[in-house]
Tab-separated table of C-alpha atoms in Angstrom:
chain	number	residue	atom	x	y	z
A	9	MET	CA	-0.363	-21.780	-26.707
A	10	THR	CA	-0.510	-20.002	-23.360
A	11	THR	CA	2.331	-17.588	-22.609
A	12	SER	CA	4.063	-18.114	-19.280
A	13	LEU	CA	3.315	-15.270	-16.853
A	14	SER	CA	7.019	-14.762	-16.200
A	15	ARG	CA	7.697	-14.339	-19.929
A	16	ILE	CA	5.106	-11.700	-20.835
A	17	PRO	CA	7.105	-8.824	-22.390
A	18	ARG	CA	6.544	-5.223	-21.462
A	19	ASP	CA	7.231	-4.085	-25.046
A	20	ARG	CA	6.516	-6.003	-28.225
A	21	ASP	CA	8.541	-4.139	-30.858
A	22	ALA	CA	12.286	-3.903	-31.358
A	23	ALA	CA	12.424	-0.243	-30.452
A	24	GLY	CA	10.636	-0.980	-27.192
A	25	PHE	CA	13.092	-3.705	-26.290
A	26	ALA	CA	16.018	-1.410	-27.117
A	27	THR	CA	14.572	1.284	-24.880
A	28	ARG	CA	14.099	-1.176	-22.045
A	29	ALA	CA	17.670	-2.467	-22.447
A	30	ALA	CA	19.032	1.081	-22.275
A	31	ARG	CA	17.012	1.715	-19.124
A	32	GLU	CA	18.345	-1.471	-17.537
A	33	ARG	CA	21.920	-0.415	-18.331
A	34	ALA	CA	21.252	3.006	-16.788
A	35	LEU	CA	19.843	1.407	-13.666
A	36	ALA	CA	22.816	-0.929	-13.388
A	37	ALA	CA	25.096	2.096	-13.541
A	38	ALA	CA	22.976	3.850	-10.930
A	39	GLY	CA	23.321	0.829	-8.684
A	40	ARG	CA	27.112	1.298	-8.701
A	41	GLU	CA	26.804	4.941	-7.654
A	42	ARG	CA	27.112	5.992	-4.067
A	43	ALA	CA	23.829	6.217	-2.243
A	44	LEU	CA	22.428	9.370	-0.749
A	45	GLU	CA	22.133	8.806	2.994
A	46	THR	CA	20.427	10.344	5.994
A	47	GLU	CA	19.601	9.632	9.629
A	48	TYR	CA	16.196	10.118	11.182
A	49	ARG	CA	15.855	10.373	14.971
A	50	PRO	CA	12.164	10.210	15.856
A	51	ARG	CA	10.992	12.128	18.911
A	52	HIS	CA	8.630	9.324	19.814
A	53	PRO	CA	8.887	5.531	20.231
A	54	LEU	CA	8.875	3.858	16.828
A	55	ASP	CA	8.178	0.257	15.881
A	56	LEU	CA	9.845	0.533	12.473
A	57	ARG	CA	8.624	-2.735	11.016
A	58	ARG	CA	5.027	-2.554	12.183
A	59	THR	CA	4.781	1.062	10.983
A	60	VAL	CA	6.503	0.897	7.591
A	61	LEU	CA	5.437	-2.594	6.551
A	62	ALA	CA	1.785	-1.509	6.771
A	63	GLN	CA	2.501	-0.181	3.274
A	64	ARG	CA	3.429	-3.612	1.907
A	65	ARG	CA	0.942	-5.514	-0.261
A	66	GLY	CA	1.672	-9.086	0.693
A	67	ALA	CA	4.894	-10.942	1.313
A	68	GLY	CA	5.673	-11.110	-2.427
A	69	ASP	CA	5.269	-7.361	-3.038
A	70	PRO	CA	7.965	-6.427	-5.604
A	71	THR	CA	8.036	-2.861	-4.267
A	72	MET	CA	8.846	-3.801	-0.679
A	73	ILE	CA	10.962	-6.571	0.806
A	74	VAL	CA	12.640	-7.301	4.104
A	75	ASP	CA	16.210	-8.579	4.095
A	76	GLY	CA	17.510	-9.187	7.590
A	77	THR	CA	17.304	-5.898	9.460
A	78	VAL	CA	16.798	-3.803	6.307
A	79	ILE	CA	13.476	-2.789	4.748
A	80	TRP	CA	13.837	-2.134	1.029
A	81	ARG	CA	11.260	-0.006	-0.752
A	82	ALA	CA	11.068	0.692	-4.494
A	83	THR	CA	8.973	3.741	-5.265
A	84	ARG	CA	8.112	6.141	-8.032
A	85	THR	CA	8.524	9.640	-6.662
A	86	PRO	CA	7.537	12.939	-8.331
A	87	GLU	CA	11.238	13.207	-9.265
A	88	GLY	CA	11.619	9.687	-10.688
A	89	VAL	CA	12.121	6.130	-9.569
A	90	ALA	CA	14.003	5.486	-6.317
A	91	THR	CA	15.038	2.658	-4.030
A	92	LEU	CA	15.069	3.316	-0.295
A	93	ALA	CA	16.826	1.081	2.237
A	94	ILE	CA	15.837	1.620	5.874
A	95	ARG	CA	17.181	0.112	9.092
A	96	GLU	CA	17.324	0.937	12.769
A	97	VAL	CA	21.042	1.191	13.573
A	98	SER	CA	20.511	1.816	17.302
A	99	ARG	CA	17.599	2.583	19.565
A	100	GLY	CA	15.952	5.710	18.238
A	101	VAL	CA	18.224	6.092	15.192
A	102	ILE	CA	16.922	5.200	11.724
A	103	ARG	CA	19.328	5.222	8.812
A	104	GLY	CA	18.120	5.598	5.248
A	105	ALA	CA	20.029	5.170	1.995
A	106	ALA	CA	18.543	5.845	-1.429
A	107	TRP	CA	19.457	5.389	-5.096
A	108	GLY	CA	17.999	6.653	-8.355
A	109	PRO	CA	16.666	9.948	-9.714
A	110	GLY	CA	14.119	10.217	-6.889
A	111	ALA	CA	16.597	9.456	-4.091
A	112	GLY	CA	16.463	12.926	-2.593
A	113	TRP	CA	12.666	12.949	-2.487
A	114	ALA	CA	12.552	9.481	-0.946
A	115	LEU	CA	14.949	10.492	1.842
A	116	ALA	CA	13.029	13.710	2.511
A	117	GLN	CA	9.848	11.655	2.808
A	118	LEU	CA	11.406	9.086	5.174
A	119	PRO	CA	10.099	10.674	8.416
A	120	ALA	CA	6.524	10.666	7.079
A	121	LEU	CA	6.920	7.043	6.013
A	122	CYS	CA	7.945	6.335	9.614
A	123	GLY	CA	4.912	8.128	11.029
A	124	ALA	CA	6.458	11.479	11.963
A	125	GLY	CA	3.292	13.311	10.897
A	126	ASP	CA	1.006	11.040	12.892
A	127	ASP	CA	-0.611	13.165	15.614
A	128	PRO	CA	-2.254	11.170	18.443
A	129	SER	CA	-3.496	14.293	20.240
A	130	GLY	CA	-6.919	13.738	21.731
A	131	PHE	CA	-6.719	9.955	21.553
A	132	ASP	CA	-7.988	8.298	24.737
A	133	ALA	CA	-7.099	4.620	24.745
A	134	SER	CA	-8.650	4.130	28.202
A	135	ARG	CA	-12.177	4.033	26.758
A	136	HIS	CA	-11.853	0.284	26.211
A	137	PRO	CA	-9.570	-2.152	28.094
A	138	LEU	CA	-8.460	-4.011	24.968
A	139	VAL	CA	-7.537	-0.785	23.181
A	140	ALA	CA	-5.754	0.493	26.302
A	141	ASP	CA	-3.744	-2.727	26.614
A	142	ALA	CA	-2.810	-2.763	22.918
A	143	HIS	CA	-1.800	0.890	23.100
A	144	HIS	CA	0.350	0.218	26.166
A	145	ARG	CA	2.077	-2.784	24.559
A	146	ASN	CA	2.648	-1.056	21.176
A	147	PRO	CA	3.862	2.478	21.983
A	148	GLY	CA	5.834	2.586	18.719
A	149	LEU	CA	2.901	1.911	16.416
A	150	ARG	CA	2.571	4.916	14.110
A	151	LEU	CA	0.468	5.589	11.013
A	152	SER	CA	2.691	5.730	7.943
A	153	ARG	CA	2.067	7.857	4.856
A	154	THR	CA	3.628	7.795	1.375
A	155	ASP	CA	2.160	10.980	-0.161
A	156	LEU	CA	1.817	8.956	-3.398
A	157	VAL	CA	-1.869	9.128	-4.193
A	158	PHE	CA	-2.081	7.192	-7.433
A	159	ASP	CA	-0.080	4.204	-6.251
A	160	ALA	CA	-2.327	3.957	-3.181
A	161	LEU	CA	-5.470	4.288	-5.305
A	162	ALA	CA	-4.373	1.686	-7.875
A	163	GLY	CA	-3.459	-0.772	-5.145
A	164	ALA	CA	-6.814	-0.257	-3.397
A	165	VAL	CA	-8.774	-0.779	-6.613
A	166	ILE	CA	-6.875	-4.023	-7.251
A	167	GLU	CA	-7.957	-5.205	-3.802
A	168	GLN	CA	-11.665	-4.606	-4.446
A	169	LYS	CA	-13.995	-7.591	-3.926
A	170	VAL	CA	-11.278	-10.288	-4.035
A	171	THR	CA	-9.284	-12.198	-1.459
A	172	GLY	CA	-6.001	-10.747	-0.243
A	173	MET	CA	-4.128	-13.584	-1.946
A	174	GLN	CA	-5.688	-12.740	-5.334
A	175	ALA	CA	-5.127	-9.018	-4.937
A	176	PHE	CA	-1.502	-9.325	-3.873
A	177	ALA	CA	-0.767	-11.660	-6.798
A	178	ALA	CA	-2.366	-9.250	-9.293
A	179	TRP	CA	-0.433	-6.291	-7.852
A	180	ARG	CA	2.810	-8.278	-8.064
A	181	ARG	CA	2.220	-9.244	-11.713
A	182	ILE	CA	1.212	-5.802	-13.012
A	183	VAL	CA	4.006	-3.995	-11.147
A	184	THR	CA	6.613	-6.533	-12.293
A	185	TRP	CA	5.467	-6.479	-15.942
A	186	TYR	CA	4.818	-2.747	-16.340
A	187	GLY	CA	6.742	-1.078	-13.547
A	188	GLU	CA	10.385	-0.028	-13.638
A	189	ARG	CA	13.333	-1.979	-12.321
A	190	ALA	CA	14.447	-0.476	-9.003
A	191	PRO	CA	17.946	1.042	-8.928
A	192	GLY	CA	20.582	0.272	-6.314
A	193	PRO	CA	22.038	-2.922	-4.814
A	194	THR	CA	18.737	-4.546	-3.927
A	195	PRO	CA	19.052	-8.075	-2.472
A	196	ARG	CA	16.837	-9.354	-5.292
A	197	PRO	CA	15.131	-7.683	-8.268
A	198	MET	CA	12.489	-5.153	-7.290
A	199	SER	CA	10.148	-2.962	-9.322
A	200	ALA	CA	8.675	0.468	-8.765
A	201	PRO	CA	5.021	0.879	-9.831
A	202	PRO	CA	4.222	2.137	-13.341
A	203	THR	CA	3.865	5.816	-14.107
A	204	ILE	CA	0.308	7.117	-14.202
A	205	ASP	CA	0.508	6.966	-17.988
A	206	GLY	CA	1.899	3.454	-17.699
A	207	TRP	CA	-1.165	2.368	-15.711
A	208	ARG	CA	-3.379	3.834	-18.433
A	209	HIS	CA	-1.684	1.828	-21.183
A	210	VAL	CA	-1.676	-1.605	-19.568
A	211	PRO	CA	-3.415	-3.716	-22.272
A	212	SER	CA	-6.677	-5.494	-21.527
A	213	TRP	CA	-5.188	-8.965	-21.945
A	214	ALA	CA	-2.553	-8.205	-19.311
A	215	TRP	CA	-5.157	-7.184	-16.741
A	216	HIS	CA	-6.897	-10.480	-17.381
A	217	ARG	CA	-3.672	-12.498	-17.164
A	218	ALA	CA	-2.902	-10.753	-13.877
A	219	GLY	CA	-6.215	-11.971	-12.489
A	220	LEU	CA	-8.207	-8.739	-12.486
A	221	GLU	CA	-11.811	-8.296	-13.601
A	222	PRO	CA	-12.814	-5.617	-16.161
A	223	PRO	CA	-14.480	-3.328	-13.554
A	224	GLN	CA	-11.209	-3.017	-11.670
A	225	SER	CA	-9.059	-2.392	-14.732
A	226	ARG	CA	-11.557	0.163	-16.091
A	227	THR	CA	-11.503	2.043	-12.811
A	228	ILE	CA	-7.705	2.298	-12.797
A	229	VAL	CA	-7.555	3.302	-16.486
A	230	ASP	CA	-10.302	5.926	-16.006
A	231	ALA	CA	-8.481	7.340	-12.969
A	232	ALA	CA	-5.207	7.408	-14.932
A	233	ARG	CA	-6.886	9.453	-17.660
A	234	ARG	CA	-7.469	12.173	-15.069
A	235	GLY	CA	-3.904	11.634	-13.934
A	236	ALA	CA	-2.102	14.578	-12.461
A	237	SER	CA	-5.295	16.631	-12.020
A	238	LEU	CA	-6.762	13.883	-9.844
A	239	VAL	CA	-3.632	13.713	-7.714
A	240	ARG	CA	-3.585	17.489	-7.291
A	241	ALA	CA	-7.245	17.580	-6.267
A	242	VAL	CA	-6.861	14.806	-3.687
A	243	THR	CA	-3.652	16.309	-2.293
A	244	ALA	CA	-5.152	19.809	-2.071
A	245	ALA	CA	-8.215	18.584	-0.155
A	246	THR	CA	-8.117	19.775	3.430
A	247	ASP	CA	-9.510	16.753	5.276
A	248	GLY	CA	-10.759	13.183	4.876
A	249	GLU	CA	-14.270	14.198	3.866
A	250	ASP	CA	-12.954	16.438	1.070
A	251	ARG	CA	-10.655	13.664	-0.165
A	252	ASP	CA	-13.598	11.269	-0.070
A	253	ARG	CA	-15.612	13.601	-2.288
A	254	VAL	CA	-12.856	13.768	-4.886
A	255	LEU	CA	-12.136	10.050	-4.893
A	256	ILE	CA	-15.736	8.854	-4.842
A	257	SER	CA	-16.476	11.072	-7.857
A	258	LEU	CA	-14.524	8.474	-9.869
A	259	ARG	CA	-16.541	5.685	-11.446
A	260	GLY	CA	-15.800	2.457	-9.587
A	261	VAL	CA	-14.480	4.104	-6.424
A	262	GLY	CA	-16.594	3.850	-3.305
A	263	PRO	CA	-16.079	4.484	0.431
A	264	TRP	CA	-13.921	1.371	0.937
A	265	THR	CA	-11.481	2.227	-1.862
A	266	SER	CA	-11.343	5.881	-0.801
A	267	ALA	CA	-10.579	4.935	2.815
A	268	GLU	CA	-7.848	2.487	1.790
A	269	THR	CA	-6.273	5.185	-0.393
A	270	ARG	CA	-6.352	7.721	2.425
A	271	ILE	CA	-4.823	5.256	4.874
A	272	LYS	CA	-1.852	4.428	2.663
A	273	ALA	CA	-1.209	7.812	1.037
A	274	PHE	CA	-1.946	10.106	3.988
A	275	GLY	CA	-1.851	7.961	7.120
A	276	ASP	CA	-5.399	9.165	7.823
A	277	PRO	CA	-6.011	8.366	11.533
A	278	ASP	CA	-9.800	8.465	11.143
A	279	ALA	CA	-10.360	6.526	7.905
A	280	VAL	CA	-12.520	3.395	8.241
A	281	SER	CA	-12.815	0.886	5.408
A	282	VAL	CA	-16.586	0.477	5.430
A	283	GLY	CA	-17.644	-2.432	3.234
A	284	ASP	CA	-14.683	-4.639	4.073
A	285	TYR	CA	-15.510	-8.348	4.138
A	286	HIS	CA	-13.885	-8.965	7.537
A	287	LEU	CA	-13.259	-5.638	9.305
A	288	ALA	CA	-16.650	-5.098	10.967
A	289	HIS	CA	-16.617	-8.669	12.292
A	290	GLU	CA	-13.110	-8.241	13.688
A	291	VAL	CA	-13.827	-4.903	15.351
A	292	GLY	CA	-17.107	-6.162	16.826
A	293	TYR	CA	-15.544	-9.336	18.180
A	294	ALA	CA	-12.552	-7.491	19.689
A	295	LEU	CA	-14.640	-4.808	21.409
A	296	THR	CA	-17.763	-6.754	22.370
A	297	GLY	CA	-17.044	-10.451	21.903
A	298	THR	CA	-19.645	-10.753	19.112
A	299	ARG	CA	-19.768	-9.964	15.425
A	300	THR	CA	-21.320	-6.771	14.104
A	301	ASP	CA	-22.016	-5.113	10.767
A	302	ASP	CA	-20.691	-1.858	9.335
A	303	ASP	CA	-23.237	0.283	11.175
A	304	GLY	CA	-22.433	-1.466	14.443
A	305	MET	CA	-18.702	-1.020	13.837
A	306	LEU	CA	-19.128	2.705	13.244
A	307	ARG	CA	-21.156	3.022	16.464
A	308	LEU	CA	-18.390	1.259	18.416
A	309	LEU	CA	-15.616	3.350	16.856
A	310	ALA	CA	-17.516	6.588	17.516
A	311	ALA	CA	-15.958	6.554	20.990
A	312	TRP	CA	-12.700	7.665	19.321
A	313	PRO	CA	-13.564	10.537	16.964
A	314	GLY	CA	-10.650	11.437	14.745
A	315	HIS	CA	-8.788	8.240	15.620
A	316	ARG	CA	-10.919	5.389	14.306
A	317	GLN	CA	-8.187	4.022	12.055
A	318	ARG	CA	-5.771	4.162	14.980
A	319	VAL	CA	-8.151	1.950	16.983
A	320	VAL	CA	-8.482	-0.454	14.032
A	321	ARG	CA	-4.702	-0.746	13.854
A	322	LEU	CA	-4.455	-1.321	17.624
A	323	ILE	CA	-7.103	-4.035	17.409
A	324	GLY	CA	-4.988	-5.670	14.712
A	325	ALA	CA	-1.899	-5.425	16.921
A	326	SER	CA	-3.777	-6.869	19.920
A	327	GLY	CA	-3.745	-10.374	18.487
A	328	VAL	CA	-7.425	-10.882	19.364
A	329	LEU	CA	-8.994	-12.810	16.494
A	330	GLU	CA	-12.435	-14.245	16.024
A	331	PRO	CA	-12.339	-18.083	15.808
A	332	ARG	CA	-12.776	-19.384	12.271
A	333	ARG	CA	-16.187	-20.858	11.525
A	334	GLY	CA	-15.469	-22.714	8.279
A	335	PRO	CA	-12.840	-23.601	5.681
A	336	ARG	CA	-10.785	-20.881	4.052
A	337	LEU	CA	-12.196	-19.622	0.740
A	338	HIS	CA	-10.446	-21.193	-2.262
A	339	PRO	CA	-10.507	-18.575	-5.023
A	340	GLU	CA	-11.241	-19.732	-8.558
A	341	ASP	CA	-8.671	-18.841	-11.235
A	342	HIS	CA	-10.273	-17.536	-14.452
A	343	ARG	CA	-7.088	-16.325	-16.153
A	344	ASP	CA	-6.915	-19.164	-18.748
A	345	ARG	CA	-10.544	-18.648	-19.845
């Protein structure tokens, strides 16, 4: 008999269920507490949605939802789980409210999440008319950072060598089953990602039921074994190349996964996801009208040293897309095998 995905328990023994029930009661009580609040007034134009929602992993991401004018984010901070609600209350005024043990950290990190640390100095959009036009039409596009290395790494590994639809579904399942219920008055249930130790102890059958292959799950588990020391080493690295060296030293982590981690965790303006199935084609088509490969993409992006990821994001915002040449890939589901 196959167990329904929605009914897979996080704990199988009575003590585990009791612990989870106590945690749910504590979170319910936290939801009734007053939120910590702050206001952020950026010194630059800010497109809040386009900037912050770059962190979302698909429309069904249990860590990030949009409800009307409010962006809700469930996160696991160094001080504990937190829920952050963000909205623009007037032009140039962003209000944040947060609940949970990590509420203070989440509010302190709000400016970085909104791209406050993104430095466009030296960026010359005029080197290509499409980039210049996209930059002119999207002055509020900033590069967001979370400063949460392991969450970014785990999400990137899940997205290796699969379609976005498969990756987002796997992320949703693992985070829902093994994460922690988000505190606060969320419009619907949300979950923060597992702890690093929680990632390490996800059982093999759950990875399979989530739709992940053994190489991906092994990479996440191996990284979780290094845990805090890995996070410290990546955070202490002084630039993208140093972070690459630390991340690529992990079995199963290559340039693509490292770049995706740097983009999400640090808002790296120069990271390029070499090895992506679509990216080189999209960049080549946008800048030259024809497809190219990774080497060709890097040659094109060399016109913007230090800002290659910024150009990639502007190309995405331009709306210029290569015409489709065939039917959309229909991924095969191996979870019941």
